[in-house]
Short mmCIF file of C-alpha atoms in Angstrom, two decimals:
data_model
loop_
_atom_site.label_atom_id
_atom_site.label_comp_id
_atom_site.label_asym_id
_atom_site.label_seq_id
_atom_site.Cartn_x
_atom_site.Cartn_y
_atom_site.Cartn_z
CA UNK N 1177 -29.95 30.37 36.62
CA UNK N 1178 -27.78 32.28 34.18
CA UNK N 1179 -24.13 32.08 33.26
CA UNK N 1180 -22.29 35.35 32.74
CA UNK N 1181 -19.12 35.02 30.64
CA UNK N 1182 -16.80 38.00 31.07
CA UNK N 1183 -13.74 39.21 29.20
CA UNK N 1184 -10.88 40.50 31.35
CA UNK N 1185 -9.99 44.20 31.63
CA UNK N 1186 -7.36 45.94 29.54
CA UNK N 1187 -3.65 45.06 29.77
CA UNK N 1188 -0.62 46.87 28.41
CA UNK N 1189 -0.42 44.21 25.68
CA UNK N 1190 -3.98 45.10 24.61
CA UNK N 1191 -3.00 48.76 24.46
CA UNK N 1192 0.23 48.02 22.58
CA UNK N 1193 -1.55 45.62 20.19
CA UNK N 1194 0.61 42.64 21.06
CA UNK N 1195 -0.40 38.97 21.01
CA UNK N 1196 -0.68 37.94 24.65
CA UNK N 1197 -2.41 34.60 24.18
CA UNK N 1198 -1.54 32.43 27.16
CA UNK N 1199 1.17 34.76 28.50
CA UNK N 1200 0.29 35.83 32.05
CA UNK N 1201 0.02 39.59 31.49
CA UNK N 1202 -1.48 41.65 34.36
CA UNK N 1203 -4.21 44.28 34.15
CA UNK N 1204 -3.12 47.88 33.72
CA UNK N 1205 -4.75 50.85 35.45
CA UNK N 1206 -7.40 51.13 32.74
CA UNK N 1207 -8.21 47.45 33.09
CA UNK N 1208 -8.67 47.81 36.83
CA UNK N 1209 -10.99 50.78 36.28
CA UNK N 1210 -13.00 48.76 33.74
CA UNK N 1211 -13.40 45.92 36.24
CA UNK N 1212 -14.54 48.41 38.88
CA UNK N 1213 -17.12 49.79 36.43
CA UNK N 1214 -18.39 46.26 35.83
CA UNK N 1215 -18.64 45.71 39.58
CA UNK N 1216 -20.86 48.78 39.79
CA UNK N 1217 -22.98 47.52 36.89
CA UNK N 1218 -23.49 44.16 38.58
CA UNK N 1219 -24.44 46.01 41.79
CA UNK N 1220 -26.99 48.21 40.00
CA UNK N 1221 -28.56 45.17 38.34
CA UNK N 1222 -28.53 43.21 41.62
CA UNK N 1223 -26.52 40.40 40.02
CA UNK N 1224 -24.77 38.04 42.46
CA UNK N 1225 -22.80 34.87 41.84
CA UNK N 1226 -22.87 31.55 43.66
CA UNK N 1227 -19.84 30.25 41.76
CA UNK N 1228 -16.99 31.80 39.81
CA UNK N 1229 -15.02 29.90 37.18
CA UNK N 1230 -11.84 31.51 35.86
CA UNK N 1231 -9.20 31.11 33.21
CA UNK N 1232 -5.89 30.30 34.96
CA UNK N 1233 -4.40 33.63 33.77
CA UNK N 1234 -4.04 36.47 36.27
CA UNK N 1235 -5.73 39.11 34.11
CA UNK N 1236 -8.93 37.05 34.16
CA UNK N 1237 -8.67 36.18 37.86
CA UNK N 1238 -7.99 39.80 38.91
CA UNK N 1239 -10.87 41.12 36.78
CA UNK N 1240 -13.28 38.58 38.26
CA UNK N 1241 -12.19 39.37 41.80
CA UNK N 1242 -12.86 43.09 41.34
CA UNK N 1243 -16.04 42.68 39.30
CA UNK N 1244 -17.84 40.23 41.57
CA UNK N 1245 -16.33 41.15 44.93
CA UNK N 1246 -15.56 37.54 45.83
CA UNK N 1247 -12.12 36.49 47.08
CA UNK N 1248 -10.11 34.60 44.48
CA UNK N 1249 -9.49 31.77 46.94
CA UNK N 1250 -13.09 30.70 46.23
CA UNK N 1251 -12.70 30.69 42.44
CA UNK N 1252 -12.69 27.50 40.39
CA UNK N 1253 -9.88 27.53 37.78
CA UNK N 1254 -10.86 25.93 34.48
CA UNK N 1255 -8.26 25.67 31.69
CA UNK N 1256 -11.03 25.48 29.07
CA UNK N 1257 -11.57 29.23 29.60
CA UNK N 1258 -7.99 30.23 28.74
CA UNK N 1259 -7.13 32.38 25.73
CA UNK N 1260 -6.06 30.90 22.38
CA UNK N 1261 -2.44 29.73 22.33
CA UNK N 1262 -0.32 31.68 19.83
CA UNK N 1263 2.64 29.37 20.32
CA UNK N 1264 5.98 30.72 19.16
CA UNK N 1265 4.68 34.19 18.25
CA UNK N 1266 3.17 35.16 21.61
CA UNK N 1267 4.27 38.62 22.67
CA UNK N 1268 4.89 40.12 19.24
CA UNK N 1269 3.08 43.16 17.85
CA UNK N 1270 0.16 42.49 15.51
CA UNK N 1271 1.95 44.33 12.71
CA UNK N 1272 4.97 41.99 12.98
CA UNK N 1273 3.12 38.70 12.66
CA UNK N 1274 4.66 36.41 10.01
CA UNK N 1275 2.77 36.30 6.69
CA UNK N 1276 1.31 32.82 7.26
CA UNK N 1277 -0.21 34.02 10.57
CA UNK N 1278 -1.20 37.59 9.67
CA UNK N 1279 -4.55 36.46 8.27
CA UNK N 1280 -5.64 35.82 11.88
CA UNK N 1281 -7.05 39.35 11.87
CA UNK N 1282 -7.72 40.00 8.18
CA UNK N 1283 -9.29 36.63 7.28
CA UNK N 1284 -9.28 34.03 10.09
CA UNK N 1285 -10.49 31.35 7.67
CA UNK N 1286 -6.96 31.37 6.22
CA UNK N 1287 -5.13 31.42 9.56
CA UNK N 1288 -2.36 28.87 10.04
CA UNK N 1289 -1.24 28.59 13.69
CA UNK N 1290 2.50 28.97 14.33
CA UNK N 1291 4.60 26.26 15.94
CA UNK N 1292 2.99 25.25 19.21
CA UNK N 1293 -0.12 27.30 18.47
CA UNK N 1294 -3.78 26.39 18.67
CA UNK N 1295 -6.38 26.47 15.92
CA UNK N 1296 -9.47 28.66 16.24
CA UNK N 1297 -11.60 25.52 15.95
CA UNK N 1298 -9.80 23.77 18.83
CA UNK N 1299 -10.14 26.84 21.04
CA UNK N 1300 -13.85 27.11 20.25
CA UNK N 1301 -14.40 23.42 20.95
CA UNK N 1302 -13.00 23.64 24.49
CA UNK N 1303 -15.00 26.81 25.21
CA UNK N 1304 -18.18 25.09 24.07
CA UNK N 1305 -17.26 22.01 26.11
CA UNK N 1306 -17.22 24.26 29.17
CA UNK N 1307 -20.60 25.84 28.36
CA UNK N 1308 -22.24 22.46 27.72
CA UNK N 1309 -20.73 20.75 30.77
CA UNK N 1310 -23.72 19.62 32.85
CA UNK N 1311 -21.77 19.98 36.10
CA UNK N 1312 -21.36 23.71 35.44
CA UNK N 1313 -25.14 24.12 35.46
CA UNK N 1314 -25.81 22.25 38.70
CA UNK N 1315 -27.36 24.27 41.49
CA UNK N 1316 -29.61 27.33 41.48
CA UNK N 1317 -27.55 30.52 41.64
CA UNK N 1318 -25.99 32.52 38.83
CA UNK N 1319 -22.48 31.73 37.58
CA UNK N 1320 -19.59 33.95 36.47
CA UNK N 1321 -16.97 32.68 34.02
CA UNK N 1322 -13.91 34.89 33.39
CA UNK N 1323 -12.31 34.37 30.00
CA UNK N 1324 -10.70 36.21 27.08
CA UNK N 1325 -11.48 38.10 23.88
CA UNK N 1326 -10.61 35.63 21.13
CA UNK N 1327 -12.09 32.76 23.14
CA UNK N 1328 -15.38 34.65 23.51
CA UNK N 1329 -15.41 35.52 19.81
CA UNK N 1330 -15.26 31.78 19.19
CA UNK N 1331 -18.32 31.27 21.38
CA UNK N 1332 -20.24 34.03 19.58
CA UNK N 1333 -19.40 32.49 16.22
CA UNK N 1334 -20.62 29.07 17.38
CA UNK N 1335 -23.97 30.39 18.63
CA UNK N 1336 -24.61 32.76 15.73
CA UNK N 1337 -23.36 30.50 12.93
CA UNK N 1338 -21.02 33.23 11.67
CA UNK N 1339 -18.60 32.31 8.85
CA UNK N 1340 -15.01 32.10 10.05
CA UNK N 1341 -14.04 34.94 7.72
CA UNK N 1342 -16.37 37.19 9.78
CA UNK N 1343 -14.96 36.07 13.12
CA UNK N 1344 -14.28 39.64 14.30
CA UNK N 1345 -17.51 41.30 13.12
CA UNK N 1346 -19.18 41.38 16.54
CA UNK N 1347 -17.05 43.28 19.08
CA UNK N 1348 -15.99 41.88 22.43
CA UNK N 1349 -14.53 44.80 24.34
CA UNK N 1350 -12.59 44.52 27.59
CA UNK N 1351 -15.00 43.60 30.43
CA UNK N 1352 -17.87 42.82 28.05
CA UNK N 1353 -20.19 40.13 29.43
CA UNK N 1354 -22.13 37.55 27.42
CA UNK N 1355 -25.15 35.96 29.11
CA UNK N 1356 -26.36 32.37 28.72
CA UNK N 1357 -29.11 30.17 30.08
CA UNK N 1358 -29.84 26.44 29.85
CA UNK N 1359 -33.36 25.31 28.97
CA UNK N 1360 -34.29 21.63 28.63
CA UNK N 1361 -30.63 20.70 28.49
CA UNK N 1362 -29.79 23.17 25.73
CA UNK N 1363 -27.57 26.21 26.29
CA UNK N 1364 -28.59 29.40 24.52
CA UNK N 1365 -27.16 32.90 24.38
CA UNK N 1366 -29.26 35.86 25.50
CA UNK N 1367 -28.05 38.50 23.07
CA UNK N 1368 -30.30 41.24 24.43
CA UNK N 1369 -28.73 40.88 27.89
CA UNK N 1370 -25.11 41.49 26.86
CA UNK N 1371 -23.35 43.90 29.24
CA UNK N 1372 -20.76 46.41 28.03
CA UNK N 1373 -19.25 48.99 30.36
CA UNK N 1374 -16.04 50.11 28.69
CA UNK N 1375 -14.67 51.25 25.37
CA UNK N 1376 -11.42 49.63 24.32
CA UNK N 1377 -9.68 47.26 21.96
CA UNK N 1378 -11.95 44.51 20.66
CA UNK N 1379 -9.27 41.94 19.77
#
């Protein structure tokens, strides 16, 4: 059994370099094409999923539906997979972030969440809670989990022990897929099995 954690396809906010966070922004045409490319990659590798867990946001749900070919009515929503909450600054362009928040990209170790926002540590903790949840790993078949870019960066940092200041070093492009397995109760990442089908914004 393996768990495949996927980032959603591109949205207009990705292209415009805006903070979408937990705003429910749909895929654009490029994002749909990226999801279709991932579907073809799964087909070529003969990868099939017994269960699909999704962030509650439509861009993740739509990407998963295209990529795995399973109707969304069968998906299992899990709020732990949602993107980081940017609170009061969701929707603004990266270049217009207030000074106390601008370090999110330049040096995340100095990032101070805005009003109503979530810390990187809190986001990472809920993502890891999902991955270590024993009920997720019950059964035999492979699992798909549809999530988001910053959330998946948090997972990579946790597994690789990366300093917070280097949070963005390893790219997570739209529709990238990280692969995990669970051996003797311990979840581990299979770095050599990462799937990447599209070029795009990594943030």
